[in-house]
Coordinates of C-alpha atoms in Angstrom, one line a residue:
X1 CA 24.5 12.1 15.9
X2 CA 24.9 11.8 12.1
X3 CA 26.0 8.6 10.2
X4 CA 26.1 7.6 6.6
X5 CA 23.3 5.1 5.8
X6 CA 22.7 2.9 2.8
X7 CA 19.2 2.9 1.3
X8 CA 17.4 1.5 -1.7
X9 CA 15.0 3.8 -3.5
X10 CA 12.0 2.7 -5.5
X11 CA 11.5 5.1 -8.5
X12 CA 8.5 3.5 -10.2
X13 CA 7.1 0.5 -12.0
X14 CA 9.6 -1.1 -14.4
X15 CA 12.5 0.8 -12.9
X16 CA 15.3 -0.8 -10.9
X17 CA 15.9 0.0 -7.3
X18 CA 18.7 2.5 -6.7
X19 CA 21.0 1.7 -3.9
X20 CA 22.9 4.7 -2.6
X21 CA 24.2 6.4 0.6
X22 CA 22.6 9.3 2.5
X23 CA 23.4 10.9 5.8
X24 CA 20.9 10.3 8.6
X25 CA 20.7 12.3 11.8
X26 CA 19.5 10.7 15.1
X27 CA 18.0 12.9 17.8
X28 CA 16.8 11.9 21.3
X29 CA 13.2 12.4 20.1
X30 CA 13.5 9.7 17.5
X31 CA 14.8 6.1 17.4
X32 CA 17.5 5.3 15.0
X33 CA 17.5 1.6 14.2
X34 CA 20.2 -0.4 12.5
X35 CA 18.2 -2.9 10.3
X36 CA 19.1 -6.5 10.9
X37 CA 16.7 -8.1 8.5
X38 CA 13.7 -7.2 6.4
X39 CA 11.3 -9.4 4.3
X40 CA 9.4 -8.7 1.1
X41 CA 5.7 -8.6 1.9
X42 CA 2.9 -9.1 -0.6
X43 CA 2.0 -5.4 -0.5
X44 CA 5.6 -4.6 -1.5
X45 CA 5.1 -6.8 -4.6
X46 CA 1.8 -5.0 -5.3
X47 CA 3.6 -1.6 -5.2
X48 CA 6.5 -2.7 -7.4
X49 CA 4.1 -4.3 -10.0
X50 CA 1.9 -1.2 -10.0
X51 CA -1.1 -2.9 -8.5
X52 CA -1.1 -0.3 -5.8
X53 CA 0.2 3.2 -5.9
X54 CA 3.1 4.8 -4.1
X55 CA 4.6 8.2 -3.7
X56 CA 8.1 8.1 -5.2
X57 CA 10.9 7.9 -4.6
X58 CA 10.3 5.8 -1.5
X59 CA 12.1 3.1 0.6
X60 CA 9.9 0.1 0.7
X61 CA 9.9 -2.6 3.4
X62 CA 7.9 -2.8 6.6
X63 CA 8.5 -6.3 8.0
X64 CA 11.7 -5.4 9.9
X65 CA 13.8 -6.2 12.9
X66 CA 16.8 -4.3 14.1
X67 CA 18.7 -2.9 17.0
X68 CA 18.6 0.6 18.6
X69 CA 21.6 2.5 17.2
X70 CA 21.6 5.7 19.2
X71 CA 20.5 7.2 22.5
X72 CA 16.8 8.1 22.6
X73 CA 14.3 9.5 25.1
X74 CA 11.4 7.5 23.5
X75 CA 10.3 4.4 25.3
X76 CA 8.9 1.0 24.4
X77 CA 5.1 0.3 24.3
X78 CA 5.4 -1.1 27.8
X79 CA 7.0 2.2 29.1
X80 CA 10.5 0.8 29.4
X81 CA 13.6 2.7 28.5
X82 CA 15.3 1.8 25.2
X83 CA 19.1 1.4 25.1
X84 CA 21.6 1.1 22.3
X85 CA 21.9 -2.5 21.2
X86 CA 18.3 -3.5 22.2
X87 CA 16.7 -5.7 19.5
X88 CA 13.3 -4.4 18.6
X89 CA 10.3 -4.5 16.3
X90 CA 7.5 -2.0 16.0
X91 CA 4.1 -1.1 14.8
X92 CA 3.5 -0.5 11.1
X93 CA 1.9 2.9 11.8
X94 CA 2.2 5.7 14.3
X95 CA -0.8 7.0 16.2
X96 CA -1.4 10.1 18.2
X97 CA -3.7 8.6 20.9
X98 CA -6.1 11.5 21.0
X99 CA -7.9 11.8 17.6
X100 CA -11.3 10.2 17.1
X101 CA -9.9 7.0 15.5
X102 CA -7.4 6.5 18.4
X103 CA -9.6 7.6 21.3
X104 CA -13.1 6.6 20.4
X105 CA -13.1 4.1 17.6
X106 CA -10.3 1.8 18.8
X107 CA -8.6 2.1 15.4
X108 CA -5.2 3.7 16.1
X109 CA -3.9 2.2 12.8
X110 CA -6.2 4.7 11.1
X111 CA -5.0 7.7 13.1
X112 CA -5.7 11.1 11.5
X113 CA -1.9 11.9 11.7
X114 CA -0.8 8.3 11.0
X115 CA 2.6 7.7 9.4
X116 CA 3.1 4.3 7.8
X117 CA 6.5 2.8 7.5
X118 CA 7.7 1.5 4.2
X119 CA 4.9 3.4 2.3
X120 CA 6.0 7.0 2.5
X121 CA 7.8 9.3 0.1
X122 CA 11.5 9.3 0.8
X123 CA 11.9 13.0 1.8
X124 CA 12.1 15.1 5.0
X125 CA 10.7 13.1 8.0
X126 CA 10.1 10.1 5.7
X127 CA 13.6 9.9 4.3
X128 CA 14.5 6.9 6.4
X129 CA 11.1 5.2 6.8
X130 CA 11.5 1.8 5.1
X131 CA 13.2 -1.5 5.9
X132 CA 15.2 -2.0 2.7
X133 CA 18.0 0.1 4.0
X134 CA 20.8 -0.1 6.6
X135 CA 19.0 2.2 9.0
X136 CA 15.4 3.4 9.7
X137 CA 14.3 6.3 11.8
X138 CA 11.2 5.7 14.1
X139 CA 8.9 8.6 15.0
X140 CA 7.0 9.4 18.2
X141 CA 3.7 7.5 18.4
X142 CA 5.3 4.2 17.2
X143 CA 4.6 1.2 19.5
X144 CA 8.1 -0.4 20.0
X145 CA 8.4 -3.9 21.4
X146 CA 11.6 -5.6 22.5
X147 CA 12.3 -9.0 20.9
X148 CA 12.9 -11.8 23.4
X149 CA 16.3 -13.3 23.2
X150 CA 14.9 -16.8 22.4
X151 CA 13.3 -15.5 19.2
X152 CA 15.6 -15.4 16.1
X153 CA 15.5 -12.6 13.6
X154 CA 14.1 -15.0 11.0
X155 CA 11.2 -15.9 13.4
X156 CA 10.6 -12.3 14.3
X157 CA 10.8 -10.4 11.0
X158 CA 7.3 -11.1 9.6
X159 CA 5.6 -10.6 13.0
X160 CA 5.0 -6.9 12.8
X161 CA 3.0 -7.2 9.6
X162 CA 1.7 -10.7 8.7
X163 CA 1.2 -12.2 12.1
X164 CA 0.0 -9.1 13.9
X165 CA -2.5 -8.4 11.1
X166 CA -3.9 -12.0 11.5
X167 CA -4.0 -11.8 15.2
X168 CA -5.8 -8.5 15.1
X169 CA -8.3 -9.8 12.6
X170 CA -9.1 -12.9 14.6
X171 CA -9.3 -11.0 17.8
X172 CA -11.9 -8.7 16.2
X173 CA -14.0 -11.4 14.6
X174 CA -13.8 -13.8 17.6
X175 CA -12.6 -17.3 17.9
X176 CA -14.2 -20.3 19.7
X177 CA -12.6 -23.6 20.6
X178 CA -14.3 -26.6 18.9
X179 CA -15.3 -24.6 15.8
X180 CA -14.4 -25.3 12.1
X181 CA -12.6 -22.6 10.1
X182 CA -11.8 -22.2 6.4
X183 CA -8.7 -20.2 5.6
X184 CA -8.7 -18.9 2.0
X185 CA -5.1 -18.5 1.0
X186 CA -2.0 -20.2 2.2
X187 CA 0.5 -17.4 2.0
X188 CA 2.2 -16.0 5.1
X189 CA -1.0 -14.7 6.6
X190 CA -2.8 -18.0 5.9
X191 CA -0.1 -20.1 7.5
X192 CA -0.1 -17.8 10.6
X193 CA -3.9 -18.0 10.8
X194 CA -3.7 -21.8 10.6
X195 CA -1.4 -22.2 13.5
X196 CA -3.1 -19.5 15.6
X197 CA -6.5 -21.2 15.1
X198 CA -4.9 -24.6 15.9
X199 CA -3.6 -23.2 19.2
X200 CA -7.1 -21.7 19.9
X201 CA -8.5 -25.2 19.8
X202 CA -10.2 -25.3 16.5
X203 CA -11.5 -28.8 15.7
X204 CA -11.3 -28.3 11.9
X205 CA -9.0 -26.0 10.0
X206 CA -9.5 -26.2 6.3
X207 CA -7.0 -24.4 4.1
X208 CA -7.7 -23.6 0.4
X209 CA -5.0 -22.6 -2.1
X210 CA -4.0 -23.4 -5.6
X211 CA -0.3 -23.8 -4.6
X212 CA 0.4 -27.4 -3.6
X213 CA 3.7 -26.6 -1.8
X214 CA 1.9 -24.0 0.3
X215 CA -0.8 -26.5 1.2
X216 CA 1.9 -28.8 2.4
X217 CA 3.2 -26.1 4.7
X218 CA -0.3 -25.5 5.9
X219 CA -0.6 -29.1 7.0
X220 CA 2.7 -28.8 9.0
X221 CA 1.2 -25.7 10.7
X222 CA -2.0 -27.3 11.9
X223 CA -4.4 -27.6 8.9
X224 CA -6.7 -30.6 9.3
X225 CA -7.8 -30.6 5.6
X226 CA -6.5 -28.8 2.5
X227 CA -8.1 -28.3 -0.9
X228 CA -6.8 -27.0 -4.3
X229 CA -9.7 -25.2 -6.1
X230 CA -8.0 -26.0 -9.4
X231 CA -8.6 -29.7 -8.7
X232 CA -11.7 -29.6 -6.4
X233 CA -14.8 -27.6 -7.3
X234 CA -16.5 -25.1 -5.0
X235 CA -19.4 -27.5 -4.7
X236 CA -17.2 -30.4 -3.8
X237 CA -15.5 -28.3 -1.2
X238 CA -18.9 -27.3 0.2
X239 CA -19.9 -30.9 0.3
X240 CA -16.7 -31.9 2.1
X241 CA -17.2 -29.1 4.7
X242 CA -20.7 -30.2 5.4
X243 CA -19.5 -33.7 5.9
X244 CA -16.9 -32.4 8.4
X245 CA -19.5 -30.4 10.3
X246 CA -22.6 -32.6 10.4
X247 CA -24.2 -30.7 7.6
X248 CA -23.7 -27.3 9.2
X249 CA -20.9 -25.6 7.2
X250 CA -17.9 -23.7 8.5
X251 CA -18.2 -21.4 11.5
X252 CA -15.4 -19.0 10.6
X253 CA -14.0 -17.9 7.2
X254 CA -10.6 -16.1 7.0
X255 CA -9.9 -14.4 3.7
X256 CA -6.2 -13.8 3.3
X257 CA -5.6 -14.7 -0.4
X258 CA -6.4 -11.3 -1.9
X259 CA -8.2 -13.2 -4.7
X260 CA -11.6 -11.7 -5.5
X261 CA -13.2 -15.2 -5.5
X262 CA -12.3 -15.5 -1.8
X263 CA -15.3 -13.8 -0.2
X264 CA -18.0 -15.3 -2.5
X265 CA -16.5 -18.8 -1.9
X266 CA -16.4 -18.3 1.9
X267 CA -20.0 -17.0 2.1
X268 CA -21.1 -20.2 0.2
X269 CA -19.1 -22.4 2.6
X270 CA -20.2 -20.7 5.9
X271 CA -22.9 -22.1 8.2
X272 CA -25.9 -20.2 9.3
X273 CA -24.6 -17.6 11.8
X274 CA -21.1 -17.9 10.4
X275 CA -18.5 -15.2 10.6
X276 CA -16.0 -14.0 8.0
X277 CA -13.0 -11.7 8.3
X278 CA -11.2 -10.4 5.3
X279 CA -7.6 -9.1 5.5
X280 CA -6.2 -9.7 2.0
X281 CA -7.6 -6.9 -0.2
X282 CA -4.7 -4.4 0.2
X283 CA -4.9 -3.1 -3.4
X284 CA -7.6 -0.9 -5.0
X285 CA -10.4 -2.0 -7.3
X286 CA -10.7 -5.5 -5.7
X287 CA -14.3 -5.7 -6.8
X288 CA -16.2 -8.8 -5.9
X289 CA -19.7 -10.2 -6.7
X290 CA -21.5 -12.0 -3.9
X291 CA -24.9 -13.7 -3.6
X292 CA -26.3 -11.2 -1.1
X293 CA -29.2 -13.6 -0.6
X294 CA -26.8 -16.0 1.1
X295 CA -25.3 -13.2 3.1
X296 CA -28.7 -12.2 4.5
X297 CA -30.5 -15.5 4.9
X298 CA -27.5 -17.2 6.6
X299 CA -27.1 -14.2 8.9
X300 CA -23.4 -14.0 8.1
X301 CA -21.2 -11.5 9.8
X302 CA -18.6 -10.0 7.4
X303 CA -15.8 -7.9 8.8
X304 CA -12.9 -6.1 7.0
X305 CA -9.8 -5.3 9.0
X306 CA -6.8 -3.3 7.7
X307 CA -3.4 -3.4 9.5
X308 CA -3.8 -3.8 13.3
X309 CA -4.2 -2.3 16.7
X310 CA -0.6 -2.1 18.2
X311 CA -1.5 -4.3 21.1
X312 CA -1.9 -7.2 18.6
X313 CA 1.9 -6.9 17.9
X314 CA 2.6 -7.6 21.6
X315 CA 0.3 -10.6 21.5
X316 CA 1.9 -11.8 18.3
X317 CA 5.4 -11.7 19.9
X318 CA 4.1 -13.7 22.8
X319 CA 2.5 -16.2 20.5
X320 CA 5.8 -16.9 18.6
X321 CA 7.8 -17.1 21.8
X322 CA 5.4 -19.6 23.4
X323 CA 5.0 -21.8 20.2
X324 CA 8.3 -21.6 18.4
X325 CA 9.1 -25.2 19.4
X326 CA 5.8 -26.4 17.9
X327 CA 6.0 -24.8 14.5
X328 CA 9.0 -24.2 12.2
X329 CA 8.6 -20.5 11.9
X330 CA 12.2 -20.0 10.7
X331 CA 11.5 -22.2 7.6
X332 CA 8.9 -19.6 6.4
X333 CA 11.8 -17.4 5.4
X334 CA 13.6 -18.3 2.1
X335 CA 16.8 -17.0 0.7
X336 CA 18.4 -13.9 2.2
X337 CA 19.9 -11.3 -0.1
X338 CA 22.3 -8.4 0.5
X339 CA 20.8 -4.9 0.1
X340 CA 23.0 -4.5 -3.1
X341 CA 21.1 -7.5 -4.5
X342 CA 17.6 -6.1 -3.9
X343 CA 16.6 -6.2 -7.6
X344 CA 17.4 -9.9 -7.7
X345 CA 15.6 -10.4 -4.4
X346 CA 12.4 -9.0 -5.9
X347 CA 12.7 -11.1 -9.0
X348 CA 12.9 -14.1 -6.7
X349 CA 9.9 -12.9 -4.6
X350 CA 7.7 -12.4 -7.7
X351 CA 8.2 -16.1 -8.6
X352 CA 6.4 -17.0 -5.4
X353 CA 8.5 -20.1 -4.8
X354 CA 8.8 -19.3 -1.1
X355 CA 6.6 -17.4 1.3
X356 CA 9.1 -14.7 2.1
X357 CA 12.4 -13.5 0.6
X358 CA 14.6 -11.6 3.0
X359 CA 17.0 -8.7 2.6
X360 CA 19.9 -8.0 5.0
X361 CA 21.9 -4.8 4.8
X362 CA 25.2 -6.6 5.4

């Protein structure tokens, strides 16, 4: 089956996206998806600004929902057949299931033959691998999940990056009801972390960010306390945390800001035996300086997590389905642009007035 698809190609820093048409061929050994909605993630902004590299030309976009557009032999992550018209989302990366990372290290997102959607050069097998297009072609080894009817596209679209990354990180570092957590960064990952910890029974959820409007969103998603480090010093935040925890300090730190001050601050604020997971440094040369004396004498556990185990995506979908009446997930998505307006959409996203700007192919 061959159709004409519309794509937007990124050609490099400072160059506009090129929107054009290309033929795409669907086979039973792939999954052709008609893209319903994509959102501009922070890593897309890093790529367009030159903060992180990319093989060009490429089709960016990896936070995507869409519908199966052609017959396929491939099945969902739960083994169910996929039919034309099924609404789906899928893992950021493919995995083979047999290499050392997949079989022994429980890191399928680091598979030796891994293919990552929205990050590959637009040629050959990767010609239709990004969400800023009318269609995307999924490869074998992709964990595909149906989207429940109750969940809207707006609620679903950031799940397969932002929420699944947060859920995977928190599952790895461990959560405990009654603890106090500090979330450094109130972007999309920080907001998701806040409501996830709230549902896990955290007694205190402290969110730190310099953006006042994002701190307001955090409070709506379960934050018990918020601090703006432009207005409140590190020492003052440490004092407030100790007052909240009977002098102990925070049990858990979640770094999702990508700011290099994040880890040093969290180590300062953590209690003895505290745990810290970092998810935000998705660009090279994010060099930090920490007081290793605190790291050692506090017996702090520091864990870095990149992307996610595909099972975290299934858990994330369930989380949104079960809690969509408790949190305004739809409101996390700002204005939606047509694919032909992608350059304007990125200009909007760079202003960081909203957590996510969306693009729909029309």
